[in-house]
Short mmCIF file of C-alpha atoms in Angstrom, two decimals:
data_model
loop_
_atom_site.label_atom_id
_atom_site.label_comp_id
_atom_site.label_asym_id
_atom_site.label_seq_id
_atom_site.Cartn_x
_atom_site.Cartn_y
_atom_site.Cartn_z
CA UNK O 1 0.02 0.20 0.30
CA UNK O 2 1.64 3.29 -0.77
CA UNK O 3 1.40 6.12 1.23
CA UNK O 4 -1.35 8.36 -0.71
CA UNK O 5 -3.65 5.36 -0.44
CA UNK O 6 -2.74 5.63 3.37
CA UNK O 7 -3.57 8.62 3.78
CA UNK O 8 -7.53 8.37 2.10
CA UNK O 9 -7.96 5.30 4.40
CA UNK O 10 -6.91 7.84 7.09
CA UNK O 11 -8.72 11.13 6.31
CA UNK O 12 -12.10 8.79 5.47
CA UNK O 13 -11.82 6.77 8.85
CA UNK O 14 -11.37 10.49 10.56
CA UNK O 15 -14.19 12.11 8.56
CA UNK O 16 -16.36 8.52 8.85
CA UNK O 17 -15.43 9.30 12.58
CA UNK O 18 -16.28 13.54 11.91
CA UNK O 19 -19.73 12.43 11.38
CA UNK O 20 -20.44 9.69 14.04
CA UNK O 21 -20.03 12.08 15.50
CA UNK O 22 -21.90 14.55 14.32
CA UNK O 23 -24.89 12.35 14.26
CA UNK O 24 -24.47 11.64 17.30
CA UNK O 25 -24.57 15.04 18.56
CA UNK O 26 -27.25 16.22 16.53
CA UNK O 27 -29.71 13.01 17.46
CA UNK O 28 -28.79 14.39 21.23
CA UNK O 29 -30.17 18.00 19.63
CA UNK O 30 -32.70 17.05 18.72
CA UNK O 31 -33.86 14.50 22.00
CA UNK O 32 -32.97 17.83 24.03
CA UNK O 33 -35.37 19.88 21.46
CA UNK O 34 -37.99 17.04 22.04
CA UNK O 35 -38.20 16.87 25.46
CA UNK O 36 -38.25 20.47 26.04
CA UNK O 37 -41.30 20.71 23.41
CA UNK O 38 -42.53 18.03 25.82
CA UNK O 39 -42.01 19.72 28.99
CA UNK O 40 -44.01 23.17 26.64
CA UNK O 41 -46.60 21.46 26.12
CA UNK O 42 -47.25 19.88 29.71
CA UNK O 43 -46.73 23.52 31.28
CA UNK O 44 -49.54 25.00 28.42
CA UNK O 45 -52.08 21.82 29.26
CA UNK O 46 -52.29 22.43 32.40
CA UNK O 47 -52.64 26.12 32.27
CA UNK O 48 -55.72 25.71 29.42
CA UNK O 49 -56.91 22.85 31.96
CA UNK O 50 -56.82 25.38 34.51
CA UNK O 51 -58.49 28.40 32.71
CA UNK O 52 -61.78 26.46 31.95
CA UNK O 53 -61.94 24.71 35.03
CA UNK O 54 -61.50 28.37 36.77
CA UNK O 55 -64.18 29.40 34.12
CA UNK O 56 -66.54 26.20 34.84
CA UNK O 57 -66.70 26.89 38.65
CA UNK O 58 -66.74 30.63 38.17
CA UNK O 59 -69.95 29.97 36.06
CA UNK O 60 -71.20 27.70 38.72
CA UNK O 61 -70.83 30.41 41.12
CA UNK O 62 -72.36 33.09 39.21
CA UNK O 63 -75.83 31.03 40.32
CA UNK O 64 -75.12 32.74 43.21
CA UNK O 65 -76.23 36.00 43.58
CA UNK O 66 -74.53 38.62 45.97
CA UNK O 67 -75.91 38.88 49.29
CA UNK O 68 -79.11 42.11 48.97
CA UNK O 69 -78.31 45.08 51.46
CA UNK O 70 -79.41 44.78 55.34
CA UNK O 71 -77.87 46.49 57.84
CA UNK O 72 -76.75 43.30 59.55
CA UNK O 73 -75.01 42.01 56.28
CA UNK O 74 -72.04 41.48 58.39
CA UNK O 75 -73.61 39.38 61.90
CA UNK O 76 -75.53 36.47 59.67
CA UNK O 77 -74.06 33.96 60.44
CA UNK O 78 -75.56 30.43 59.33
CA UNK O 79 -75.91 27.17 61.44
CA UNK O 80 -77.70 24.08 59.99
CA UNK O 81 -80.49 22.73 61.96
CA UNK O 82 -82.55 19.54 62.08
CA UNK O 83 -85.29 20.07 59.65
CA UNK O 84 -87.94 17.42 62.99
CA UNK O 85 -87.46 20.23 65.54
CA UNK O 86 -87.27 17.34 69.03
CA UNK O 87 -87.48 20.49 71.07
CA UNK O 88 -90.31 21.68 73.24
CA UNK O 89 -91.80 24.68 71.55
CA UNK O 90 -94.46 27.15 73.57
CA UNK O 91 -95.42 29.43 70.77
CA UNK O 92 -98.42 27.04 69.14
CA UNK O 93 -100.05 25.82 73.15
CA UNK O 94 -102.79 26.77 73.85
CA UNK O 95 -103.78 30.74 74.74
CA UNK O 96 -102.19 30.96 78.16
CA UNK O 97 -99.90 34.20 80.01
CA UNK O 98 -96.95 31.68 79.17
CA UNK O 99 -97.07 31.86 76.28
CA UNK O 100 -98.53 35.42 75.40
CA UNK O 101 -95.47 36.71 77.54
CA UNK O 102 -92.65 33.93 74.49
CA UNK O 103 -94.86 35.44 72.07
CA UNK O 104 -94.14 39.31 73.25
CA UNK O 105 -90.48 38.79 74.08
CA UNK O 106 -89.99 37.31 70.25
CA UNK O 107 -91.60 40.00 68.42
CA UNK O 108 -90.57 42.33 70.79
CA UNK O 109 -88.20 43.96 68.68
CA UNK O 110 -90.13 44.62 65.69
CA UNK O 111 -90.37 48.51 65.19
CA UNK O 112 -86.32 49.21 64.87
CA UNK O 113 -84.33 52.84 64.77
CA UNK O 114 -82.38 53.00 61.51
CA UNK O 115 -79.53 56.18 60.16
CA UNK O 116 -80.07 58.07 57.13
CA UNK O 117 -76.90 56.05 55.09
CA UNK O 118 -79.64 53.08 56.40
CA UNK O 119 -82.13 54.16 54.75
CA UNK O 120 -80.53 55.54 51.65
CA UNK O 121 -78.68 52.07 51.42
CA UNK O 122 -82.11 50.46 51.28
CA UNK O 123 -82.66 52.39 47.52
CA UNK O 124 -84.72 54.70 49.87
CA UNK O 125 -85.01 58.23 50.01
CA UNK O 126 -85.21 59.73 54.28
CA UNK O 127 -87.39 62.51 53.21
CA UNK O 128 -89.92 60.32 52.46
CA UNK O 129 -89.75 57.64 55.46
CA UNK O 130 -91.22 58.51 58.23
CA UNK O 131 -88.73 60.30 61.08
CA UNK O 132 -88.48 59.11 64.76
CA UNK O 133 -88.68 62.23 67.26
CA UNK O 134 -86.17 60.59 68.65
CA UNK O 135 -83.77 60.80 65.80
CA UNK O 136 -83.80 58.60 63.06
CA UNK O 137 -85.96 56.48 60.88
CA UNK O 138 -88.97 53.76 61.92
CA UNK O 139 -87.70 50.61 60.42
CA UNK O 140 -88.31 46.72 60.63
CA UNK O 141 -86.59 43.58 59.34
CA UNK O 142 -88.22 41.01 57.58
CA UNK O 143 -88.03 38.25 59.60
CA UNK O 144 -90.30 39.99 62.62
CA UNK O 145 -92.75 41.08 60.27
CA UNK O 146 -93.54 37.27 59.32
CA UNK O 147 -93.43 36.15 62.86
CA UNK O 148 -95.62 39.54 63.78
CA UNK O 149 -97.47 38.17 61.04
CA UNK O 150 -98.10 34.55 62.62
CA UNK O 151 -99.29 35.35 66.15
CA UNK O 152 -102.23 37.23 63.82
CA UNK O 153 -102.52 34.27 62.93
CA UNK O 154 -102.01 31.98 65.89
CA UNK O 155 -105.05 35.29 67.54
CA UNK O 156 -106.94 34.11 64.23
CA UNK O 157 -107.49 30.55 65.87
CA UNK O 158 -108.51 31.78 69.27
CA UNK O 159 -110.70 34.38 67.99
CA UNK O 160 -112.99 34.68 70.88
CA UNK O 161 -109.85 34.94 73.29
CA UNK O 162 -108.12 37.72 71.24
CA UNK O 163 -110.64 38.81 69.77
CA UNK O 164 -112.93 38.98 72.37
CA UNK O 165 -114.94 42.80 72.74
CA UNK O 166 -114.18 42.98 69.22
CA UNK O 167 -116.51 45.22 66.92
CA UNK O 168 -118.00 43.65 63.67
CA UNK O 169 -115.76 46.58 61.76
CA UNK O 170 -112.65 45.79 64.12
CA UNK O 171 -112.88 42.25 63.51
CA UNK O 172 -113.17 42.61 59.86
CA UNK O 173 -110.17 44.63 59.41
CA UNK O 174 -107.88 42.00 61.03
CA UNK O 175 -109.56 39.21 58.51
CA UNK O 176 -108.47 41.91 55.86
CA UNK O 177 -104.93 41.60 58.24
CA UNK O 178 -104.36 38.50 58.03
CA UNK O 179 -105.23 37.58 54.32
CA UNK O 180 -101.92 39.90 54.30
CA UNK O 181 -99.94 38.39 56.73
CA UNK O 182 -100.76 34.72 54.84
CA UNK O 183 -99.50 36.70 51.33
CA UNK O 184 -96.63 38.07 52.59
CA UNK O 185 -95.82 35.07 54.49
CA UNK O 186 -96.40 32.33 51.15
CA UNK O 187 -94.20 34.67 49.46
CA UNK O 188 -91.45 34.55 51.93
CA UNK O 189 -91.68 30.77 52.03
CA UNK O 190 -91.25 29.99 48.45
CA UNK O 191 -88.28 32.90 48.00
CA UNK O 192 -86.16 30.64 50.37
CA UNK O 193 -87.77 27.25 49.39
CA UNK O 194 -87.39 24.98 52.11
CA UNK O 195 -85.87 22.10 49.56
CA UNK O 196 -85.16 19.62 52.61
CA UNK O 197 -86.34 16.19 51.79
CA UNK O 198 -89.73 15.05 54.34
CA UNK O 199 -90.19 10.92 54.48
CA UNK O 200 -93.11 9.31 55.44
CA UNK O 201 -94.07 6.83 58.20
CA UNK O 202 -96.60 4.49 59.51
CA UNK O 203 -97.91 4.90 63.23
CA UNK O 204 -99.76 2.34 64.12
CA UNK O 205 -100.60 5.09 66.95
CA UNK O 206 -102.17 7.79 65.54
CA UNK O 207 -105.83 8.14 65.72
CA UNK O 208 -106.03 10.17 62.31
CA UNK O 209 -103.46 9.04 59.65
CA UNK O 210 -101.72 6.43 60.33
CA UNK O 211 -99.45 8.13 57.77
CA UNK O 212 -97.09 10.14 59.20
CA UNK O 213 -94.56 12.98 57.95
CA UNK O 214 -90.68 12.95 59.06
CA UNK O 215 -87.40 13.29 58.34
CA UNK O 216 -84.42 12.69 59.38
CA UNK O 217 -82.74 15.76 57.46
CA UNK O 218 -81.16 19.48 57.85
CA UNK O 219 -81.76 22.80 56.89
CA UNK O 220 -78.51 25.41 56.98
CA UNK O 221 -80.69 29.00 58.80
CA UNK O 222 -80.11 31.79 59.99
CA UNK O 223 -78.20 32.31 63.35
CA UNK O 224 -81.08 33.97 64.82
CA UNK O 225 -79.39 35.29 67.72
CA UNK O 226 -77.43 37.55 66.86
CA UNK O 227 -80.11 38.67 64.86
CA UNK O 228 -82.38 38.75 67.28
CA UNK O 229 -79.99 40.57 70.02
CA UNK O 230 -78.89 43.25 66.84
CA UNK O 231 -82.77 44.06 66.70
CA UNK O 232 -82.71 44.10 70.17
CA UNK O 233 -80.38 47.36 70.35
CA UNK O 234 -82.29 48.91 68.09
CA UNK O 235 -86.31 48.99 69.53
CA UNK O 236 -88.38 51.95 69.52
CA UNK O 237 -90.76 49.41 71.52
CA UNK O 238 -94.47 48.80 69.87
CA UNK O 239 -95.47 52.69 69.90
CA UNK O 240 -92.66 54.70 69.39
CA UNK O 241 -93.71 58.30 68.13
CA UNK O 242 -92.53 59.66 64.73
CA UNK O 243 -93.05 62.31 62.27
CA UNK O 244 -94.51 62.00 59.50
CA UNK O 245 -92.59 63.00 56.12
CA UNK O 246 -91.54 66.56 56.06
CA UNK O 247 -93.29 67.75 59.17
CA UNK O 248 -90.60 67.86 61.25
CA UNK O 249 -89.04 70.53 59.43
CA UNK O 250 -91.60 71.91 58.75
CA UNK O 251 -92.20 72.05 62.59
CA UNK O 252 -88.80 73.56 63.23
CA UNK O 253 -89.38 76.15 61.22
CA UNK O 254 -92.46 77.05 62.55
CA UNK O 255 -90.32 77.08 65.97
CA UNK O 256 -87.81 79.77 64.36
CA UNK O 257 -90.25 81.39 62.36
CA UNK O 258 -88.66 81.91 58.88
CA UNK O 259 -90.87 82.84 56.78
CA UNK O 260 -89.20 81.32 53.68
CA UNK O 261 -90.23 77.58 55.30
CA UNK O 262 -91.93 75.73 53.01
#
C-alpha cells in the first residue's frame, strides 16, 4: 500500500468518525428539543386546563347572587339545624300568659331605629320615610314582620280569646290583616324554599292518619341569636313617636318663625 492510499484511508476514517460524532450530536440536540417541547406542551396543557376549570367554577359560582343590602349582613352566620325539631315549643299551644309572654319577647324588636345612611343604602329617600322624634327612622327587619304575621294568624285560631270584645268592623279589619299576612308568609316561604327531604312513616298509634310525615334531614339556617340581639339593641317599642315625611322640618321652621320655610 503506497503512501497516498494510506492517507486516503486515514482521512476516510477521520471523516467517518467526525460524521458519526456529528450525527450523534445532532441526535442529542433533537432529543433535547423534543424533551423541551414536551415540557412546554405539558405546561400549556396545565394552564389551559386550569383556566377552563376556573371558568366552569366561575359560571357555577355566578349562580349565587350577591347578598342584597341589609344593615345586619355582617352579623349573618349560617348554621345547620334538624328539620324535625326534637325540642318543645310553646308557640303553638293553647292561649296562656306564658305563651303570650313568649310571643311578646320574640317579636319585641319588630320596630327599630335606623340611620339616614341605612335608609339610603336600602335605595330609599329619608325625606320620604317616617322620622322618629328620638332621631333616626322607623324600620323593621323582614323576619320580625313575618313573626308578627304568624302571631296574628295564631290569634285568629282563638278569636274568642284574643278578639273577644272586637266590633264587627274591627273583626273585618283583622280578617283583612290576616289575608295580608298569609300572602306575606307565602311569598317568604316560596322565596326561601326549604328543599329538605321529608318522607312518610307508618304510625299504628296515630288516631287520625297512620301515615305521618317525618324527616332526618338538616337545613341551613341563619343563626338566630345575633339577629334578635341586634334588633333588640335598636328597638323603639310598640308605639314610638314619629313625624310624617316633611313634617319635622315644618315644625322646626314654625318654631323658628322663618318666613321662607315651605
